XYZ file of C-alpha atoms in Angstrom:
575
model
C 31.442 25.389 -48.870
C 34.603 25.754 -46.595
C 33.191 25.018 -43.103
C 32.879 21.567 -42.308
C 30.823 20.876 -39.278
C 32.208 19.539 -35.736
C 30.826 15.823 -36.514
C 32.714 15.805 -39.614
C 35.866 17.888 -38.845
C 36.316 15.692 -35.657
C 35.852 12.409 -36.825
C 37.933 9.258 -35.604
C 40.410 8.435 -38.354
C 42.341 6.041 -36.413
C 41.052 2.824 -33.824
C 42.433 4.793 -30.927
C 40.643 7.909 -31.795
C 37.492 5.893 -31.092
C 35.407 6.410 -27.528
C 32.996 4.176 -25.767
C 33.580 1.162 -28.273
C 37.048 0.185 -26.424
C 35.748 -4.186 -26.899
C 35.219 -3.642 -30.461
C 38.118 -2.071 -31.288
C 40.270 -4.440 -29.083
C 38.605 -7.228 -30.975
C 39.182 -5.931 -34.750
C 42.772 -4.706 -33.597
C 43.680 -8.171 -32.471
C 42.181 -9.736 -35.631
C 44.535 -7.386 -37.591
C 47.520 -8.448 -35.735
C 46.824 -12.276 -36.395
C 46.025 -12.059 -39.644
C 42.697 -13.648 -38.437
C 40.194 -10.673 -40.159
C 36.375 -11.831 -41.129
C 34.811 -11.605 -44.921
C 31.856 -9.862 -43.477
C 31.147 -7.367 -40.604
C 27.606 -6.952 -38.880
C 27.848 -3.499 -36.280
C 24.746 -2.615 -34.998
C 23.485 -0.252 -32.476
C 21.853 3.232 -31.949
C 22.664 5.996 -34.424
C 26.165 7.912 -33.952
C 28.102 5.504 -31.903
C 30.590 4.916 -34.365
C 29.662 2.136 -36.395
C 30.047 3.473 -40.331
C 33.234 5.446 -38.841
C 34.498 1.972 -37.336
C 33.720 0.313 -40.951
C 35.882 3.277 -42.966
C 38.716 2.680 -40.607
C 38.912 -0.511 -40.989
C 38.948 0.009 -44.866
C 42.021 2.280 -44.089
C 43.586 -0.587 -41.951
C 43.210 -3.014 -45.323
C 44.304 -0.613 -47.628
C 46.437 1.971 -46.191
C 49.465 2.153 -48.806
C 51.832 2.284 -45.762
C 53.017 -1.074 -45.802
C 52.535 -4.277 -47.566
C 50.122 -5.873 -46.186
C 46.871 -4.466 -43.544
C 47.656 -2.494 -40.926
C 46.405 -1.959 -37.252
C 47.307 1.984 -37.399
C 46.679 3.728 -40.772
C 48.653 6.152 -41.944
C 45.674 8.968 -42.495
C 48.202 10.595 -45.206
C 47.962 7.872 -48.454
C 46.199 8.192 -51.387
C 43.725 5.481 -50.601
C 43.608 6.555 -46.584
C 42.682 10.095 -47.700
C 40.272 8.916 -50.555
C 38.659 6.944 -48.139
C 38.035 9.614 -45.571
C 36.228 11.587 -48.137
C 34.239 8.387 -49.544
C 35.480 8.792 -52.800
C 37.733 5.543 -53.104
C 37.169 3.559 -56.359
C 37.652 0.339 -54.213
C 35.467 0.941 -51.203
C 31.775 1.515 -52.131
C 29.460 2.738 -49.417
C 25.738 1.839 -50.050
C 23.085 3.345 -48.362
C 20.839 0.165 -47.568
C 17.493 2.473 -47.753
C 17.457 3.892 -51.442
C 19.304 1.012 -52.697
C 17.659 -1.976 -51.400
C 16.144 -3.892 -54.557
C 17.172 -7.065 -55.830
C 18.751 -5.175 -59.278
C 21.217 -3.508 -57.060
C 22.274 -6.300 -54.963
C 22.800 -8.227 -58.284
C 25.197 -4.808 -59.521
C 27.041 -5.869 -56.073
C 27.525 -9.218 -56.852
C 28.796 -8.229 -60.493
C 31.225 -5.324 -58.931
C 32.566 -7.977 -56.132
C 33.792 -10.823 -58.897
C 36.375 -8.148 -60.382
C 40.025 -7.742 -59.104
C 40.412 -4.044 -57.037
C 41.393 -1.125 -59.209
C 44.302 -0.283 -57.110
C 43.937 -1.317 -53.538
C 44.368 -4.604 -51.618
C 40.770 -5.346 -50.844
C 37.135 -4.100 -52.773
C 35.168 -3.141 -49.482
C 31.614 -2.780 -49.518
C 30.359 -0.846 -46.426
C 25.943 -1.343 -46.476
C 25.156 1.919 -44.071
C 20.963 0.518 -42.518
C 21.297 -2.300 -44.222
C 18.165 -3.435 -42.883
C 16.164 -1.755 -45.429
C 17.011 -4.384 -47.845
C 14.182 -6.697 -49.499
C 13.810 -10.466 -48.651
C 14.413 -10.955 -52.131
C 17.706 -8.503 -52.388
C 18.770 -10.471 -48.884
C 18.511 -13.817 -50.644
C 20.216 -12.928 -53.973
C 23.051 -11.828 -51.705
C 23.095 -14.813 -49.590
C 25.705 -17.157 -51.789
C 28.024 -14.419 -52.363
C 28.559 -13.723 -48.526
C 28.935 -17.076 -47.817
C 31.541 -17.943 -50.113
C 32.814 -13.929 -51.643
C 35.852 -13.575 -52.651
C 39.187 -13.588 -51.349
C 39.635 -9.766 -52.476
C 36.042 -8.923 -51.077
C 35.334 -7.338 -47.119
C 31.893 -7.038 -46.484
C 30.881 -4.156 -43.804
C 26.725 -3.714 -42.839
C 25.549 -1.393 -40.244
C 22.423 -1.167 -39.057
C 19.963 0.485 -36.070
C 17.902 -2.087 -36.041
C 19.595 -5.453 -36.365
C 16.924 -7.634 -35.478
C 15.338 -6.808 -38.458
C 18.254 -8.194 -40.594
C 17.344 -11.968 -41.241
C 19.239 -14.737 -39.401
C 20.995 -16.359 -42.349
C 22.814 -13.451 -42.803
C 23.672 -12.688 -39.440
C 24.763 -16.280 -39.164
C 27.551 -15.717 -41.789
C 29.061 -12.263 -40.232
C 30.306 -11.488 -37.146
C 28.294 -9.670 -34.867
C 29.582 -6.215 -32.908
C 27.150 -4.622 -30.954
C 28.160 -1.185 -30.478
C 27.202 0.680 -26.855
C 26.171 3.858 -26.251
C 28.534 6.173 -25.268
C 28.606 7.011 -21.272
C 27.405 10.440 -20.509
C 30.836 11.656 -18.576
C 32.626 10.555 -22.064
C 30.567 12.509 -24.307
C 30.614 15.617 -21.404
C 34.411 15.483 -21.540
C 34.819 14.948 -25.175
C 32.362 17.873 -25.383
C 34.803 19.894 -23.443
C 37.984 18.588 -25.656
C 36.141 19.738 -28.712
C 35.190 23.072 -27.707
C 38.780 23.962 -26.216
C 40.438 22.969 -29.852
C 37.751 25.398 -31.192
C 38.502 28.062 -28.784
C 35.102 27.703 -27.521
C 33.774 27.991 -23.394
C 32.089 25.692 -22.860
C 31.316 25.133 -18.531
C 30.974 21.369 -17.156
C 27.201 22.076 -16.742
C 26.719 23.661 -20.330
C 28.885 20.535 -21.443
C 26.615 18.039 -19.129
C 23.292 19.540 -20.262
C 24.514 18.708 -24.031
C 25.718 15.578 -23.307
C 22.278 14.547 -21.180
C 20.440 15.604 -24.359
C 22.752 13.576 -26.620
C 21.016 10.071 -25.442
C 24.814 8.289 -26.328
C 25.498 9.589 -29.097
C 28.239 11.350 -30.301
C 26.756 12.540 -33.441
C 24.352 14.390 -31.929
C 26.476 15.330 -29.328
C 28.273 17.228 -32.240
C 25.177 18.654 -33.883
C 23.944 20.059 -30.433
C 27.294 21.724 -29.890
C 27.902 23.090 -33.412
C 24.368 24.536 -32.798
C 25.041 26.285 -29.499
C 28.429 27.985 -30.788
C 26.179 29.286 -33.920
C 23.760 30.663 -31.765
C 26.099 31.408 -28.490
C 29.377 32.379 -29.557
C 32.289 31.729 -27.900
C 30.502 31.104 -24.825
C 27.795 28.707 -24.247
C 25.808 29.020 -21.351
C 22.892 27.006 -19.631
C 20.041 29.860 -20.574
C 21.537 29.870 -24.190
C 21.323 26.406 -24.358
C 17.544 26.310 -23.469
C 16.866 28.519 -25.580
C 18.323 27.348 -28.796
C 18.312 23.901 -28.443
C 14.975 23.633 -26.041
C 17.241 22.078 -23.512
C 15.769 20.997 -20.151
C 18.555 21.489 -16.866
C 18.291 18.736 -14.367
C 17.402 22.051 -12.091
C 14.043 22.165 -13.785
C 13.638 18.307 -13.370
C 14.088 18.661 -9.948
C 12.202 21.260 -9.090
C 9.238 19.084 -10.513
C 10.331 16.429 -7.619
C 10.624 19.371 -4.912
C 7.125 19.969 -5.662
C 5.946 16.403 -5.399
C 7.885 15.727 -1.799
C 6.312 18.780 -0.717
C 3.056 18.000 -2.212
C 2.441 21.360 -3.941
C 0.116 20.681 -7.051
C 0.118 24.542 -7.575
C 3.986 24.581 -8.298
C 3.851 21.334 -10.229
C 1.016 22.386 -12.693
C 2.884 25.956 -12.795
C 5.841 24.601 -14.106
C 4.446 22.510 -16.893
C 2.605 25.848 -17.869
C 6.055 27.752 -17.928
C 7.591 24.936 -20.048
C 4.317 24.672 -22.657
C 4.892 28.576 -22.823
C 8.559 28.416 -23.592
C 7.644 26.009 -26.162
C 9.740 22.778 -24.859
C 8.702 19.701 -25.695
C 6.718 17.986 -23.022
C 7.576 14.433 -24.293
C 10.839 15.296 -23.913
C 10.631 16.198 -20.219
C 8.778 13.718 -19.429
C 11.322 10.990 -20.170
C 13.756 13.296 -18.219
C 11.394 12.490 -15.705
C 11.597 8.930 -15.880
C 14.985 8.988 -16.030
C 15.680 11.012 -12.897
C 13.102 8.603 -11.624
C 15.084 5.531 -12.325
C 18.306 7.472 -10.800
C 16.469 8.040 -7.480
C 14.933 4.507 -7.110
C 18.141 3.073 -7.850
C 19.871 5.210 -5.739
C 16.800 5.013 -2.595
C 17.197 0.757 -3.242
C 20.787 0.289 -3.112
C 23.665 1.758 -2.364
C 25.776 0.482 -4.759
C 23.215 1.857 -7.314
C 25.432 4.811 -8.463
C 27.690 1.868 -10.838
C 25.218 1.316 -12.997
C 24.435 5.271 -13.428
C 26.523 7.558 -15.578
C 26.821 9.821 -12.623
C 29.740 11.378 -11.345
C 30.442 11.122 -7.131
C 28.913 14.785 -6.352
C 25.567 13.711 -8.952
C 25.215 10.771 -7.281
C 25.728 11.950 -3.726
C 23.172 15.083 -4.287
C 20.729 12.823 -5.770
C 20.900 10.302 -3.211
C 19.941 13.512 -0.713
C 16.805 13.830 -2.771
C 16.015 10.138 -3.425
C 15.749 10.030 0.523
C 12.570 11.945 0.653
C 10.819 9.165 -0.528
C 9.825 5.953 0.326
C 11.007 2.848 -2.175
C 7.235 2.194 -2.505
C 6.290 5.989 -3.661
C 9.339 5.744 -6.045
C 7.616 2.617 -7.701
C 4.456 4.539 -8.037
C 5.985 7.506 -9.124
C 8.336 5.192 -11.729
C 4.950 3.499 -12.712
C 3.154 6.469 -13.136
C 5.896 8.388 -15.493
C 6.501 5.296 -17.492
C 3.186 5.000 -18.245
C 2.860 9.245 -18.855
C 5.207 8.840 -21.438
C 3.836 5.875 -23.531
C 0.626 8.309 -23.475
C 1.947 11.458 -24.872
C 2.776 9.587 -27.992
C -0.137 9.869 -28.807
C -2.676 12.194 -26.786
C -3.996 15.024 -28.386
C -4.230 16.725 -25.730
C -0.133 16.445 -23.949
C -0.274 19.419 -21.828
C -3.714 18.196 -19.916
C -2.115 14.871 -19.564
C 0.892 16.056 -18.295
C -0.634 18.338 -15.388
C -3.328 15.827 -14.259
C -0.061 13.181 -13.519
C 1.327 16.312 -11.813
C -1.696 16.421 -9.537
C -2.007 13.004 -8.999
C 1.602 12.518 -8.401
C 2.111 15.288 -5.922
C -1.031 13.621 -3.840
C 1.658 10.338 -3.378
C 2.617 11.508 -0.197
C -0.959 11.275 1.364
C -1.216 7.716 1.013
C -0.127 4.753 3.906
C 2.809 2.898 3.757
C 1.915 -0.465 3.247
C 3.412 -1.261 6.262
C 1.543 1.014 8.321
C -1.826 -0.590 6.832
C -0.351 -3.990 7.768
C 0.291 -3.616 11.213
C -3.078 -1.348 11.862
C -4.930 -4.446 10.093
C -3.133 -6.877 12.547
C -4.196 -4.428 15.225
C -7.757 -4.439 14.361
C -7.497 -8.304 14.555
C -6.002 -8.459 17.998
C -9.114 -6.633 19.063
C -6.659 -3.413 20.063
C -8.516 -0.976 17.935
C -12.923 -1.916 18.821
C -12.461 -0.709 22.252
C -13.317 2.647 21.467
C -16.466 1.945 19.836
C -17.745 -0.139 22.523
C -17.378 2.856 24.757
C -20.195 4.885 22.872
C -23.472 3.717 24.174
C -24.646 0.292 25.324
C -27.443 -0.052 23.448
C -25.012 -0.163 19.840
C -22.945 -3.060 20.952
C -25.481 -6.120 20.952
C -26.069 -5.267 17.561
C -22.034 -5.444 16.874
C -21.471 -8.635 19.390
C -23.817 -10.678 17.670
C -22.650 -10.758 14.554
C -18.822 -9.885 15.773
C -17.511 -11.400 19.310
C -15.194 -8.918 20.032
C -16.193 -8.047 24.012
C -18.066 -9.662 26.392
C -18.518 -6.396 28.504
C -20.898 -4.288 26.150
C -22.922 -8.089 25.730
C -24.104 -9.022 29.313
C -25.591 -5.443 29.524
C -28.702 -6.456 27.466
C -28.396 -10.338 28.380
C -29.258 -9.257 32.197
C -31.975 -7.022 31.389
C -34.208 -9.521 29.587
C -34.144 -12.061 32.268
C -38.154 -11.630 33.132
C -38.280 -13.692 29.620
C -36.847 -16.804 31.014
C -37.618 -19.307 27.715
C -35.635 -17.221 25.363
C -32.456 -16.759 27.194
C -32.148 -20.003 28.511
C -32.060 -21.557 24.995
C -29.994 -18.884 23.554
C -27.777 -19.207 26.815
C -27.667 -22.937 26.436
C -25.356 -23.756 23.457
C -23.904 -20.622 24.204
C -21.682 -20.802 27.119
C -19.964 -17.383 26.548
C -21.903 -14.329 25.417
C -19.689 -13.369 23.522
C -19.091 -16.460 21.217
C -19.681 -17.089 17.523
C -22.732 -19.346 16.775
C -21.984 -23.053 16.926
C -22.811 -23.302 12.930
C -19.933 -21.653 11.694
C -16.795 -23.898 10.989
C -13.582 -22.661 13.000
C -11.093 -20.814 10.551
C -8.228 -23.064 12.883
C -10.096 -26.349 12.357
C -8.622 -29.351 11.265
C -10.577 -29.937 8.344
C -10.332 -26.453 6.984
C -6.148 -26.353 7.611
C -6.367 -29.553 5.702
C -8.167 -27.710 2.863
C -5.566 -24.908 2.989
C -2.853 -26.791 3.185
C -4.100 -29.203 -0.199
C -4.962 -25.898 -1.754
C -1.170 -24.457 -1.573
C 0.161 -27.885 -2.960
C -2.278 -28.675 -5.370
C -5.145 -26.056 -6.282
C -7.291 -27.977 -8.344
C -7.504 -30.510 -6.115
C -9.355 -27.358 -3.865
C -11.617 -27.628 -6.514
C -12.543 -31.082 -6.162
C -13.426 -30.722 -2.474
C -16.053 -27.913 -3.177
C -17.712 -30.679 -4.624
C -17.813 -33.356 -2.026
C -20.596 -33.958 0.216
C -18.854 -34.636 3.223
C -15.645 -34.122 4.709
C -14.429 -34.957 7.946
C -11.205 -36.950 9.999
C -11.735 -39.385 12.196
C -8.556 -40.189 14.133
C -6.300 -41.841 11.304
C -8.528 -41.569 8.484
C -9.712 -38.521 6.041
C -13.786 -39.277 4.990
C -14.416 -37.397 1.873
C -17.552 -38.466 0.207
C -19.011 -37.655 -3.142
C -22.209 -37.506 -4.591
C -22.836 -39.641 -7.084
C -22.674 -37.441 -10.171
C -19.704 -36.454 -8.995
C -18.240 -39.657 -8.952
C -15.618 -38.180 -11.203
C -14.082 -36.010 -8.547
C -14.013 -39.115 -6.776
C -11.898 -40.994 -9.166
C -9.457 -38.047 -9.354
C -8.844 -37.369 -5.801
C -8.235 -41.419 -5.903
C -5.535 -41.158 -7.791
C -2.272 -42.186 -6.185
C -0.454 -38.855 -6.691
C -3.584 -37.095 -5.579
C -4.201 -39.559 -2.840
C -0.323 -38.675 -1.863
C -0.829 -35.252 -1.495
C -3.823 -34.914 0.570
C -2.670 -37.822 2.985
C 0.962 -35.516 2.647
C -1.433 -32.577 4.021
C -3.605 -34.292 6.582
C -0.624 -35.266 8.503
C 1.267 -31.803 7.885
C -2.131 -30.492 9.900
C -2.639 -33.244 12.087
C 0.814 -34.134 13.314
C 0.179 -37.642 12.946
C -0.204 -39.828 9.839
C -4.011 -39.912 8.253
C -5.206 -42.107 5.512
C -7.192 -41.379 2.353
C -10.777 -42.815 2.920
C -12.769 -41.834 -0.431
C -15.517 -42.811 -1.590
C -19.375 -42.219 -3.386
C -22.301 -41.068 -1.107
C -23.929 -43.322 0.966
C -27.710 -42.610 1.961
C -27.519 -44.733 4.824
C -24.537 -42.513 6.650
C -26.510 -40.736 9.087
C -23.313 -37.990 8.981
C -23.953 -37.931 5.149
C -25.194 -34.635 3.875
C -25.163 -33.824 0.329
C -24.850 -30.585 -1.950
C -28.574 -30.326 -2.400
C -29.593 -31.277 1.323
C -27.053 -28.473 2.077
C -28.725 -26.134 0.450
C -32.061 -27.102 1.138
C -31.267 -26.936 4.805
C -29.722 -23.428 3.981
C -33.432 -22.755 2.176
C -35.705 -23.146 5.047
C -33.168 -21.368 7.312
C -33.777 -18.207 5.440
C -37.811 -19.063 5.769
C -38.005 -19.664 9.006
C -35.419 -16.248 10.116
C -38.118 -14.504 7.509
C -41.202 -15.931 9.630
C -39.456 -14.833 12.596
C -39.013 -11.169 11.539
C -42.265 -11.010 11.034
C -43.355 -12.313 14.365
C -44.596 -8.617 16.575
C -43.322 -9.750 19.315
C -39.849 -10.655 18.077
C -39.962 -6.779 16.641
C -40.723 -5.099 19.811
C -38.018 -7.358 21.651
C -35.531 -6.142 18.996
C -36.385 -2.831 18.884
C -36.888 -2.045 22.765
C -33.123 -4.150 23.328
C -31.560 -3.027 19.598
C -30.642 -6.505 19.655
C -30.038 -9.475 16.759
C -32.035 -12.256 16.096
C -28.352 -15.265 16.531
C -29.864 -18.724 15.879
C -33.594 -19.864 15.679
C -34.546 -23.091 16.945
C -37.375 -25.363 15.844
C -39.993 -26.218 18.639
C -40.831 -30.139 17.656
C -44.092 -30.129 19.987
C -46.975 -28.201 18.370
């Protein structure tokens, strides 16, 4: 067969042939020069970057015929330089790692390496994934790469390097090889299709090179491809058509739709792609990409470095990432990244595509985080329950019992029950605003419960030991926290001098002033003392007396006559 294809025909022969890989190259050139070259090679990375073309020309570079001794620039033209180009070299054996991965063959290798080389300088043995290898055909090879001999190079590539066991990474050195930026592959794209008297446009040439993923093999394969089915011109439609190529057009039009929140668009243009018979996995990680190029580009503007974009990409895309918000970008990331670990393996792609295309283009609808912040610290300042005082007067009793947001709305019904003198005095007597909260509840800004917040933020489980204490209250310089007495082990940790430490630490944060510690078991003859269970039974017959009261007809004709709230209930000692 005379045609050779473009990944062949154009293959590096020579270190400065070689694109994208510029450290590694550097690196084996300079160990060339100084005589200072390994027994054993590890290059790893994603497939067509250049690693098993990197291990043949260093094979060249140790046995090109040119000289003497290795060289940094083969010659290409030898016996052994053109042998080696078309893997037929009796010296340098390329295994493939995946059909010959058994411990017989590694033992072959070992037998092969102890010979002399039948012509050239060095016997080379390039292992293309050699991954696949067995434990056992990794251990039998283990002594002879530690200590091969001096006429033996050994040269493994692999995708997938952390498979490869550490003892014999440990005894190579390590390249990781890059993939190739996409403005490299676009222009070496170009490059190729001018020697082949091809047209190829910068778009045609981007579109291939966006597809690639980095790699120049496929690069190739797309582009051999397009001229087979093109000609000698490729063009954007031909490449969507042959290759199932998705423009960055397309991918933005999906975005368009979003800002503008048009579901109908976004749904209609997964249905065109599904009908042209693209792959929706495909697109979506176009999506996520694009995705990652607009957050980057919304977050920073020094984003565009770490994005294989040229100045005009990265200044149009910049335009678009500005119709978002940073926050709907992380959704919208989120939401994509999670799309595409999905289509792996739904059955049903196409449904799961559209219903994120529905749900993304409904991003716009929702508040800025932000926004809800300061409307929730407007509502607190009292800014925003005006209004609904304003509706009728009857409604706000019921709200300015339970919330004291207005005294206004309040003194409406206070005034009107006046003929019932008993009532309002004792509900007006501990109360000496209308409007204020009933005298059981605990201040949010009290000492004791800033002391609790501020032990909580230090400490939390020492939050938890308080919820168990009976009592807890400061009296000038001193903390009182008292436990019952099966609880006594709460007690003993709170005691503890780091413990003790960091509550006295956050009594005098809240206090201003310095506090001791006072800790301690229950003791029945506090009067102050009230435990858990006298707690709760207080708690108890609150509930049974507000139920007694609810049931009383004259407290239910008051209430409903008023539309008022039954606050506090008092106890009347004389019968």
């Amino acid at each position: 067969m005379s045609y050779q294809v473009l990944a062949r025909k154009f293959r590096p022969g020579r270190f400065d042939e070689v694109i994208g890989q510029e450290p590694i190259v550097r690196t084996l050139r300079n160990a060339l020069e100084g005589n200072r070259l390994a027994h054993a090679y590890l290059f790893s990375g994603v497939r067509g970057v250049g690693k098993t073309t990197l291990a043949r020309i260093l094979a060249k570079c140790l046995n090109c015929r040119a000289s003497e001794a290795p060289v940094v620039d083969p010659c290409g033209k030898c016996e052994s330089c053109l042998e080696i180009s078309e893997s037929g070299s009796l010296d340098v054996h390329e295994i493939d790692g995946a059909s010959n991965r058994g411990i017989d063959d590694v033992r072959e290798l070992r037998e092969t390496s102890r010979y002399q080389p039948s012509r050239d300088r060095y016997r080379v043995f390039i292992i293309d994934e050699v991954h696949m290898l067995t434990r056992e055909a990794f251990n039998a090879l283990l002594k002879t790469l530690e200590e091969p001999p001096a006429h033996v190079v050994f040269l493994f590539a692999t995708t997938e390097y952390q498979k490869v066991p550490d003892t014999i990474i440990s005894r190579c050195q390590h390249f990781e090889f890059r993939r190739i930026p996409r403005p490299m592959l676009a222009q070496t794209l170009s490059s190729v299709a001018q020697r082949e008297k091809v047209k190829l446009g910068d778009r045609a040439a981007d579109l291939l090179a966006r597809s690639a993923g980095g790699s120049m093999r496929d690069a190739l394969g797309f582009l051999d491809q397009a001229i087979a089915y093109c000609g000698d011109e490729i063009t954007d439609e031909g490449l969507r058509e042959t290759l199932g190529v998705i423009g960055l057009e397309v991918v933005d039009s999906f975005f368009d739709a979003v800002t503008a929140g048009d579901a109908v668009a976004a749904v209609k243009l997964v249905d065109d792609l599904a009908k042209g018979g693209h792959d929706l996995g495909h697109f979506c990680r176009e999506l996520v990409e694009r995705a990652r190029e607009l957050l980057l580009l919304r977050s920073s503007s020094e984003a565009a470095a770490v994005l294989d974009l040229s100045e005009a990409e990265a200044a149009e895309a910049r335009k678009r990432a500005e119709a978002f918000s940073v926050e709907d970008l992380l959704r919208i990331s989120a939401a994509l990244t999670d799309l595409e670990a999905r289509l792996r393996w739904s059955p049903h792609p196409r449904f799961s595509l559209e219903m994120a295309a529905i749900q993304l283009t409904q991003v716009g609808r929702l508040e800025p985080i932000g926004e809800l912040v300061a409307r929730m610290e407007a509502l607190a300042g009292g800014a925003t329950p005006t209004p609904r005082t304003g509706g009728s007067s009857g409604s706000a009793p019921a709200g300015g019992g339970s919330r004291p947001a207005t005294a206004g709305p309040k003194s409406a019904p206070q005034s009107s029950v006046k003929p019932s003198a008993p009532a309002a005095e004792k509900a007006a007597g501990p109360q000496p605003a209308a409007a204020a909260a009933p005298p059981e509840v605990v201040p949010a800004d009290s000492k004791e419960e800033e002391i609790r917040r501020r032990i909580s933020s230090k400490r939390s489980a020492l939050a938890s030991y308080l919820e168990h204490a009976g009592v807890m209250r400061l009296e000038g310089e001193r903390l009182v926290i008292r436990f019952p007495t099966r609880f006594a082990l709460f007690k003993n940790g709170l005691a503890r001098s780091d413990n003790r430490q960091i509550v006295e630490q956050a009594a005098e944060e809240a206090t201003g002033h310095k506090v001791t510690l006072d800790v301690g078991i229950s003791d029945e003859t506090d009067p102050g003392m009230e435990t858990i269970t006298q707690e709760e039974n207080r708690k108890t017959r609150h509930d049974v007396l507000m139920s007694r009261a609810m049931e009383e007809p004259a407290v239910r004709s008051f209430m409903e006559t008023f539309r008022g709230t039954v606050v506090r209930i008092e106890e009347n000692d004389n019968p």
